[in-house]
mmCIF file of C-alpha atoms and ligand atoms in Angstrom:
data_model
loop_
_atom_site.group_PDB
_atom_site.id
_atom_site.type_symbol
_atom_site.label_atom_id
_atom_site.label_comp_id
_atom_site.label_asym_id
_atom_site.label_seq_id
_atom_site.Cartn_x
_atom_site.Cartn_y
_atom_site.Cartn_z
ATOM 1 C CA UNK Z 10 0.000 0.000 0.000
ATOM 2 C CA UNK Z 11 1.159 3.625 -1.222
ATOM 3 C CA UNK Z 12 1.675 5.790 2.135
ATOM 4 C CA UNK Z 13 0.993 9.003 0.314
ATOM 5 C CA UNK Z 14 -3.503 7.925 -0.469
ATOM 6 C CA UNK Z 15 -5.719 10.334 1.344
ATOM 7 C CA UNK Z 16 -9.170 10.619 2.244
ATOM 8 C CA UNK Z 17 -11.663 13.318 0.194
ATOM 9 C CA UNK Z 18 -11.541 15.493 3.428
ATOM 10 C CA UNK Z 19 -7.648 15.359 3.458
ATOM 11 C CA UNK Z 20 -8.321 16.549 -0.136
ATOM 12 C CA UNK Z 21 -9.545 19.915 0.831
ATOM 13 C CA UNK Z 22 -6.869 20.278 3.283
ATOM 14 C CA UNK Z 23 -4.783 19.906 0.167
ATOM 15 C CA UNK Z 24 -6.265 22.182 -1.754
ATOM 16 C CA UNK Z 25 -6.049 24.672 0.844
ATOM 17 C CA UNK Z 26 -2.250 24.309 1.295
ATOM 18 C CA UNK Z 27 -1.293 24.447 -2.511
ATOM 19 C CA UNK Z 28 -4.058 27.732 -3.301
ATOM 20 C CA UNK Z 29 -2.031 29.551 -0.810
ATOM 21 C CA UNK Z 30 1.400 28.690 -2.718
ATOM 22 C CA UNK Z 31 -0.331 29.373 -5.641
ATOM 23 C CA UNK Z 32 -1.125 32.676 -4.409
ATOM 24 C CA UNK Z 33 2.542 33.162 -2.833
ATOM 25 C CA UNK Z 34 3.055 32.997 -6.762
ATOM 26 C CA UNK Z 35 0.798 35.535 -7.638
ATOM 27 C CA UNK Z 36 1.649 37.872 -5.054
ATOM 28 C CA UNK Z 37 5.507 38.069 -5.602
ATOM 29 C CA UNK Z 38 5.555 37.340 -9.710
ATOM 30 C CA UNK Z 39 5.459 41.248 -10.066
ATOM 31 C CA UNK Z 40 8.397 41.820 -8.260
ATOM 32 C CA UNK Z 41 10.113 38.969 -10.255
ATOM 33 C CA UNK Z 42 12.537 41.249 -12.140
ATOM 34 C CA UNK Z 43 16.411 42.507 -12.976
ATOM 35 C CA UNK Z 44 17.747 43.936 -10.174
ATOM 36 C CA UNK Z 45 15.653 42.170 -7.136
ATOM 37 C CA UNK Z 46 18.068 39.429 -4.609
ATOM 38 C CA UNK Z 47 17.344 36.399 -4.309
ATOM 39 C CA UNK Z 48 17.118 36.607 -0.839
ATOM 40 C CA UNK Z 49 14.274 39.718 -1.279
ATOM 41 C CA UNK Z 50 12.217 36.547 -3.092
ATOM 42 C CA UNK Z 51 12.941 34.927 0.135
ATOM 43 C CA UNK Z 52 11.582 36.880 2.713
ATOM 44 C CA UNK Z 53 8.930 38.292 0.020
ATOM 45 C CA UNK Z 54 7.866 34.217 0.539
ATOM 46 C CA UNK Z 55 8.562 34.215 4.387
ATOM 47 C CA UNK Z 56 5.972 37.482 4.528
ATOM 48 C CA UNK Z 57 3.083 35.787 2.662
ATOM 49 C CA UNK Z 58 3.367 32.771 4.348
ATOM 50 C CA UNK Z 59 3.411 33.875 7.913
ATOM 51 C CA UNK Z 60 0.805 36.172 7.219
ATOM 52 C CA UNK Z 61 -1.557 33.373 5.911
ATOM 53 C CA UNK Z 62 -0.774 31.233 8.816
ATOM 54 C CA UNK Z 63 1.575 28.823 6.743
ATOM 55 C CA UNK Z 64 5.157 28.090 6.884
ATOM 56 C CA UNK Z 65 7.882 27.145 4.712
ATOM 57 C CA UNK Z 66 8.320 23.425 4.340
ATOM 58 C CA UNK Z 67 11.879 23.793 3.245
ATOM 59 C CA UNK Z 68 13.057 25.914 6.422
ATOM 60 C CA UNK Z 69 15.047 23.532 8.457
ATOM 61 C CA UNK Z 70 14.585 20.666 6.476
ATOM 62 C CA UNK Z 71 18.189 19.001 6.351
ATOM 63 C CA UNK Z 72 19.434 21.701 7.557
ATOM 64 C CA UNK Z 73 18.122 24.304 4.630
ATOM 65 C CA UNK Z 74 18.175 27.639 5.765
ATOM 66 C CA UNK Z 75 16.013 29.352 3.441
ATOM 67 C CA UNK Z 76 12.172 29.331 2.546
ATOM 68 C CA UNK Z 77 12.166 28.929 -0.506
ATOM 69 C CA UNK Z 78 15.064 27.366 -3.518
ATOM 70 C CA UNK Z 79 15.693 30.225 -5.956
ATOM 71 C CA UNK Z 80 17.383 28.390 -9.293
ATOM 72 C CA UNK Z 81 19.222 30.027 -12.096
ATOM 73 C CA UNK Z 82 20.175 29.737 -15.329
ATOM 74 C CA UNK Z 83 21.823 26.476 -15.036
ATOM 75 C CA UNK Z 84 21.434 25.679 -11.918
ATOM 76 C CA UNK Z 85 18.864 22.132 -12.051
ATOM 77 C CA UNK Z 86 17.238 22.587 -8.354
ATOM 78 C CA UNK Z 87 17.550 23.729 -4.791
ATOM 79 C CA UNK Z 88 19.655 27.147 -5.132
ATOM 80 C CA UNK Z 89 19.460 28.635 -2.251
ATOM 81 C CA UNK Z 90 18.346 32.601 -1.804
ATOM 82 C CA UNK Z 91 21.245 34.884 -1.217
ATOM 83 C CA UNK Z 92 21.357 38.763 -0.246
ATOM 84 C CA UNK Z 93 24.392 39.118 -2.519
ATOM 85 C CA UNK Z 94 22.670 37.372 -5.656
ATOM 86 C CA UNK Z 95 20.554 39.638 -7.726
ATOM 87 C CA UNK Z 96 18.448 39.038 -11.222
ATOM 88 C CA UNK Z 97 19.476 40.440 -14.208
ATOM 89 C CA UNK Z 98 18.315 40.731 -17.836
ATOM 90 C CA UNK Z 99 18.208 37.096 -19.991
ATOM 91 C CA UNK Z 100 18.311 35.154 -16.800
ATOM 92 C CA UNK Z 101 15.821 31.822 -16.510
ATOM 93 C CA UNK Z 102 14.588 31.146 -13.015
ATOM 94 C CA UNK Z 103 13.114 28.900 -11.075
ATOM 95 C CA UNK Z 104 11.217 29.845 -7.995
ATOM 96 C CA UNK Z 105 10.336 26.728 -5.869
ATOM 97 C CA UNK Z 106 7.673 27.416 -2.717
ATOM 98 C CA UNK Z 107 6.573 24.359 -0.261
ATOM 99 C CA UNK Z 108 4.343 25.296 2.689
ATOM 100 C CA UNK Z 109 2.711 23.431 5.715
ATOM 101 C CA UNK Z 110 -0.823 25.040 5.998
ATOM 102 C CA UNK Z 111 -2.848 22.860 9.196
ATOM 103 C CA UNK Z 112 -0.454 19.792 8.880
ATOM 104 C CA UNK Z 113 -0.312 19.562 4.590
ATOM 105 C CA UNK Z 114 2.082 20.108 2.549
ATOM 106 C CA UNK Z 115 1.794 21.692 -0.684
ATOM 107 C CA UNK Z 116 4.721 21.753 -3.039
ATOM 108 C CA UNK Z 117 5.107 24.184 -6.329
ATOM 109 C CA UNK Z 118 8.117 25.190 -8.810
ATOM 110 C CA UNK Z 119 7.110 28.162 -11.841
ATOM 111 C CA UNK Z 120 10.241 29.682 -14.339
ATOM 112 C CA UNK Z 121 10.448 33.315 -14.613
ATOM 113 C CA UNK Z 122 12.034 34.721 -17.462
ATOM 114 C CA UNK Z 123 14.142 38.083 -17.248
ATOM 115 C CA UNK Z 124 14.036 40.708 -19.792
ATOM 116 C CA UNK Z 125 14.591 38.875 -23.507
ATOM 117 C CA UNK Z 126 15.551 35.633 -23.062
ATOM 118 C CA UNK Z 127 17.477 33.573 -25.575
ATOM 119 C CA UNK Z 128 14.815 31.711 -27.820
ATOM 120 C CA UNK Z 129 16.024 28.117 -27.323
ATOM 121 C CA UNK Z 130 15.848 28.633 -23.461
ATOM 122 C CA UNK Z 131 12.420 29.947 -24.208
ATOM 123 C CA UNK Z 132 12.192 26.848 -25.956
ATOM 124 C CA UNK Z 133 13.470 25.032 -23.091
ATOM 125 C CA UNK Z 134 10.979 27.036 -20.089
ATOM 126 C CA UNK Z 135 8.099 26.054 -22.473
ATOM 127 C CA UNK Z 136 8.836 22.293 -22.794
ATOM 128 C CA UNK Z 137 9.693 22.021 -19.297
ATOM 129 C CA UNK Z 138 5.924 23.045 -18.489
ATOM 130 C CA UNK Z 139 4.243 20.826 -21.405
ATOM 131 C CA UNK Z 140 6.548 18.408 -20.377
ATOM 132 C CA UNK Z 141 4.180 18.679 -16.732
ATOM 133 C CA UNK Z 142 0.976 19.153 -18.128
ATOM 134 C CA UNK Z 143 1.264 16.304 -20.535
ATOM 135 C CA UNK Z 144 1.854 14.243 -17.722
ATOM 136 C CA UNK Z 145 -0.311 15.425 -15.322
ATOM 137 C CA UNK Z 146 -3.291 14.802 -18.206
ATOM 138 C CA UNK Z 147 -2.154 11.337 -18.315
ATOM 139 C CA UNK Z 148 -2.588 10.605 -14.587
ATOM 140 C CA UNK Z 149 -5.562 8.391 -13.553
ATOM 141 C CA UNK Z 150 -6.764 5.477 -11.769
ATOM 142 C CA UNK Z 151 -5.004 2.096 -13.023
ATOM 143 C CA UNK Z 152 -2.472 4.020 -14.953
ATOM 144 C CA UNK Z 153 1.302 3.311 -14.385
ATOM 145 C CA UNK Z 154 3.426 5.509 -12.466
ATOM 146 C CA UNK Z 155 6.130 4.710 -15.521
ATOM 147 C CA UNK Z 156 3.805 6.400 -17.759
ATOM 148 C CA UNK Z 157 4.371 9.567 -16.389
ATOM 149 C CA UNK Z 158 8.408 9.037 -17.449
ATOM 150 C CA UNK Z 159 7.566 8.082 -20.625
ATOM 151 C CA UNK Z 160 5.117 11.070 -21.621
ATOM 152 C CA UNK Z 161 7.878 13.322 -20.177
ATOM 153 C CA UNK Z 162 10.606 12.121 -22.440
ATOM 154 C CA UNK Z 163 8.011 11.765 -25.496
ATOM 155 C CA UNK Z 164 7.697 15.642 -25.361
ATOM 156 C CA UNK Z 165 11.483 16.672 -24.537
ATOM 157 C CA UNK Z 166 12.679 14.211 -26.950
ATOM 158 C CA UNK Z 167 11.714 15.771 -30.315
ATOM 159 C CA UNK Z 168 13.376 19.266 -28.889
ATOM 160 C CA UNK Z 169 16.764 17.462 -28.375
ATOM 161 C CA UNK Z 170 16.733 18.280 -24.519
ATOM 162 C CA UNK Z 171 17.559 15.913 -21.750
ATOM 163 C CA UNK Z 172 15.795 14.818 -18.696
ATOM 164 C CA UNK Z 173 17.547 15.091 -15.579
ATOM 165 C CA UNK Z 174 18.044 11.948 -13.639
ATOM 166 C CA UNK Z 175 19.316 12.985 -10.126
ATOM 167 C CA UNK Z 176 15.927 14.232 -8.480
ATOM 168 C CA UNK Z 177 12.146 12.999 -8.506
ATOM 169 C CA UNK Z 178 9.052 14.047 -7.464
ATOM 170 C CA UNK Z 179 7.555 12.420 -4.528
ATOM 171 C CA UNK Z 180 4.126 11.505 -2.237
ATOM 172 C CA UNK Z 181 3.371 14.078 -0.423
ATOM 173 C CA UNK Z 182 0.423 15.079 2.254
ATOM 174 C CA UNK Z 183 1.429 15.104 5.906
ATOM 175 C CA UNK Z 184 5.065 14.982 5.020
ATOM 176 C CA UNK Z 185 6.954 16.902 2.531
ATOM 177 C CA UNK Z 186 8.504 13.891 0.764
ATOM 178 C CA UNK Z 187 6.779 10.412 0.992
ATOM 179 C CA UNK Z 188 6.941 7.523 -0.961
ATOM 180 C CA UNK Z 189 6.328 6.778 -4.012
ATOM 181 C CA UNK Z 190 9.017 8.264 -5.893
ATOM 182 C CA UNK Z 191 7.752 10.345 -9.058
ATOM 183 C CA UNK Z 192 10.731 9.266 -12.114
ATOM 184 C CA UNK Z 193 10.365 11.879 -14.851
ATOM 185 C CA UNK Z 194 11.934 9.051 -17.022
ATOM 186 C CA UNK Z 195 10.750 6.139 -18.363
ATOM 187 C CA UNK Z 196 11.482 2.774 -15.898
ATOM 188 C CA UNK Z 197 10.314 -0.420 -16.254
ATOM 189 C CA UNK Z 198 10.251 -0.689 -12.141
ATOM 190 C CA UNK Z 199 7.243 1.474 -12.267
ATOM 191 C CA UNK Z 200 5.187 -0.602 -14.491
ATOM 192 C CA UNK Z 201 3.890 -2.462 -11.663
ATOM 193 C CA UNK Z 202 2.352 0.241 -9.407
ATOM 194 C CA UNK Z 203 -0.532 1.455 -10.844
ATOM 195 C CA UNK Z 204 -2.063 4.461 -9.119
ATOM 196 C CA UNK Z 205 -5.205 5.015 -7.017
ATOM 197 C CA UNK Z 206 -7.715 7.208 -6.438
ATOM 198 C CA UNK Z 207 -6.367 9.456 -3.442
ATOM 199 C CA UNK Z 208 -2.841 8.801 -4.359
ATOM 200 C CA UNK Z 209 -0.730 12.505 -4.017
ATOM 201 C CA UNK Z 210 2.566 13.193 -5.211
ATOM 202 C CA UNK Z 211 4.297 15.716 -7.123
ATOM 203 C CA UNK Z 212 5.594 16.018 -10.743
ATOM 204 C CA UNK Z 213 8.767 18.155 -11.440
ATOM 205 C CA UNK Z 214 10.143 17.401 -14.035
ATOM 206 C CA UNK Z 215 13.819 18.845 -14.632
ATOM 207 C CA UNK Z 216 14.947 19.709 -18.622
ATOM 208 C CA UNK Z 217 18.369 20.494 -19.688
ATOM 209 C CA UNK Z 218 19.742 22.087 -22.898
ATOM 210 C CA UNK Z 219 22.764 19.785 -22.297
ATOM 211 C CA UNK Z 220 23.431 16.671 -20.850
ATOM 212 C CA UNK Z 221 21.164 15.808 -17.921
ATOM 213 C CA UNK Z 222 23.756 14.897 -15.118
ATOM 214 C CA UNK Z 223 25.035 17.125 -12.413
ATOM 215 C CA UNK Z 224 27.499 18.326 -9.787
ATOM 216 C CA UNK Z 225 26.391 19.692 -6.650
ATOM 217 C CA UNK Z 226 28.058 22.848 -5.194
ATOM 218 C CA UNK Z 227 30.476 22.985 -1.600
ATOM 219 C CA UNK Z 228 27.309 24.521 -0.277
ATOM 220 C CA UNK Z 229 25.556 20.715 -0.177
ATOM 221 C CA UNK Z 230 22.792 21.872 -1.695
ATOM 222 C CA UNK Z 231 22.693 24.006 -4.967
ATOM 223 C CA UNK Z 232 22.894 21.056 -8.085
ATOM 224 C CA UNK Z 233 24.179 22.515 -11.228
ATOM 225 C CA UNK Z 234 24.343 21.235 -15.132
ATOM 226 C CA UNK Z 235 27.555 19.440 -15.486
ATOM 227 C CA UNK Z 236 28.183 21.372 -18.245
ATOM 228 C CA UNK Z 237 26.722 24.555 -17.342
ATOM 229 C CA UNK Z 238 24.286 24.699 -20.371
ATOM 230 C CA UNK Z 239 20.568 25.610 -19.035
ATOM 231 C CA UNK Z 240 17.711 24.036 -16.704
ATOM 232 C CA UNK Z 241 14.578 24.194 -16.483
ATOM 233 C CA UNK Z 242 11.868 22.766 -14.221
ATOM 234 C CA UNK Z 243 7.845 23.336 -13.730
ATOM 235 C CA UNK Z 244 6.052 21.126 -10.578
ATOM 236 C CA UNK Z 245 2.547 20.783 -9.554
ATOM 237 C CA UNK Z 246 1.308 18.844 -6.624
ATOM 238 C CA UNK Z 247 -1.899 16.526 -8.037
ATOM 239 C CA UNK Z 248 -4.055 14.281 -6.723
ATOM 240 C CA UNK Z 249 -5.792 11.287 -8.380
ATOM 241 C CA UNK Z 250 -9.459 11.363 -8.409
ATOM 242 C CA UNK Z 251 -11.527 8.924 -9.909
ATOM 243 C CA UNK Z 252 -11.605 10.109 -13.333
ATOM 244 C CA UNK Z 253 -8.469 11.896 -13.561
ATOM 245 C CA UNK Z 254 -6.199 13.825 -11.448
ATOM 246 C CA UNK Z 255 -6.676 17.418 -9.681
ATOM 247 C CA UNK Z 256 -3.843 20.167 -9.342
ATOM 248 C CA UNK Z 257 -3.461 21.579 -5.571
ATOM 249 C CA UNK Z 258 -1.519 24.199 -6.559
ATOM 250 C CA UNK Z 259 -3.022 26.171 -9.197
HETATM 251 N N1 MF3 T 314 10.547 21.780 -3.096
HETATM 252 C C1 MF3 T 314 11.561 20.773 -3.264
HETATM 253 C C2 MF3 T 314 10.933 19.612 -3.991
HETATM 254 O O1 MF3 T 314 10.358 19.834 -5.013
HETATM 255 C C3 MF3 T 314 12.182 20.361 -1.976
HETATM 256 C C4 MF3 T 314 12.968 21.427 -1.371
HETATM 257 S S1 MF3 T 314 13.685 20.844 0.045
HETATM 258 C C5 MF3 T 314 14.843 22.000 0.354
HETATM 259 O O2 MF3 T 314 10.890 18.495 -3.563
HETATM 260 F F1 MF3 T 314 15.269 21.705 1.519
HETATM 261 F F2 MF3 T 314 15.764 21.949 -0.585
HETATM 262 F F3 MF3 T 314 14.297 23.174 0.310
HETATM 263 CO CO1 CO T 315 9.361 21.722 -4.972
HETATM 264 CO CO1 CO T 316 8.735 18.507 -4.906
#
């Protein structure tokens, strides 16, 4: 049995947690620009959740120290927000907001783009998301969890991008990161659990214009490109219904 299936009521509960990351989003996207720190995005996060009676999942978790993971360019996932780190023009982003609102977590990553941005890591922002959304519209009772890998690489295939390998989504609900783990590429391992209706989890998937492995920084945390080409990375947190599957966090 999955650890991560929850009841309809738990469903509300999850729906409240991931509306109020979803409006974190909307509240600091117009501040999203050259010239703001990455560690304004933090406590521009830390604000809106406090005053909405939430709190950042990520604070303290291993040991992170921030609220949020601010990723750019081609850093893959969990930069972490700095004072001395600021935005500029032609820069990809990823902001990446988990809260604990009444004991559920809710866990969301959206790209910004700076200025003009190159068009093939437009390219790469945009595929990153249909990359998600193709998988999240294949998500339903009795489905395979290795069909969400394989829709993922079906779309980032024809653009000659790579999937990265090193991070997966996750179960979520009561805990931040529960079993099952969410591959973003195809594995035959998955075939055999198919999911069910009140399973939760999360689908990130990670793109890069270059090869998809990576090397983490002396800071434990930030993962780059190995070869310091571009990332990108969209994540809902969904849960299966019995038709389909819901998004918390839109
Ligand atoms: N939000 C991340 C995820 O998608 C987890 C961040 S944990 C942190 O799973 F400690 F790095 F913040
Ligand atoms: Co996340
Ligand atoms: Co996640």
């Amino acid at each position: 049995m999955l650890p991560s299936v929850y009841a309809p009521k738990d469903f509300k509960r999850l729906h409240a947690a991931g509306s109020i990351v979803a409006r974190c989003f909307d509240f600091i996207t117009p501040h999203i620009n050259a010239g703001i720190s990455t560690g304004d995005i933090d406590r521009m996060v830390a604000a809106f959740l406090r005053e909405n009676g939430a709190r950042s999942s990520s604070l303290g978790y291993k040991g992170y120290p921030k609220h949020c993971c601010t990723s750019i360019n081609d850093v893959i996932v969990h930069g972490i927000p700095r004072d001395d780190e600021k935005l500029k023009k032609g820069d990809i982003v990823n902001i990446d907001l988990t809260a604990e609102y009444k004991g559920f977590h809710a866990d969301s990553s959206r790209m910004f783009m700076i200025g003009n941005v190159d068009s093939r890591a437009q390219e790469l922002v945009q595929t990153a998301q249909d990359a998600m959304n193709s998988a999240i519209a294949v998500c339903a009772p009795g489905v395979p969890l290795s069909e969400i890998g394989r829709t993922i690489e079906s779309v980032v295939r024809p653009h000659g991008f790579s999937v990265s390998r090193d991070f997966v989504g996750h179960g979520i609900g009561k805990v931040m990161h529960d079993d099952p783990q969410i591959y973003h590429f195809y594995d035959k391992k998955w075939e055999k659990v198919k999911m069910v209706p009140g399973l939760v989890f999360t689908i990130e998937p990670m793109i890069n214009m270059g090869v998809a492995g990576c090397k983490i920084d002396t800071d434990g945390w930030t993962a780059r490109t190995a070869d310091g080409c571009l990332s990108a990375q969209w994540e809902h947190t969904i849960g299966i219904t019995e038709d389909g599957a819901i998004i918390f966090t839109e």
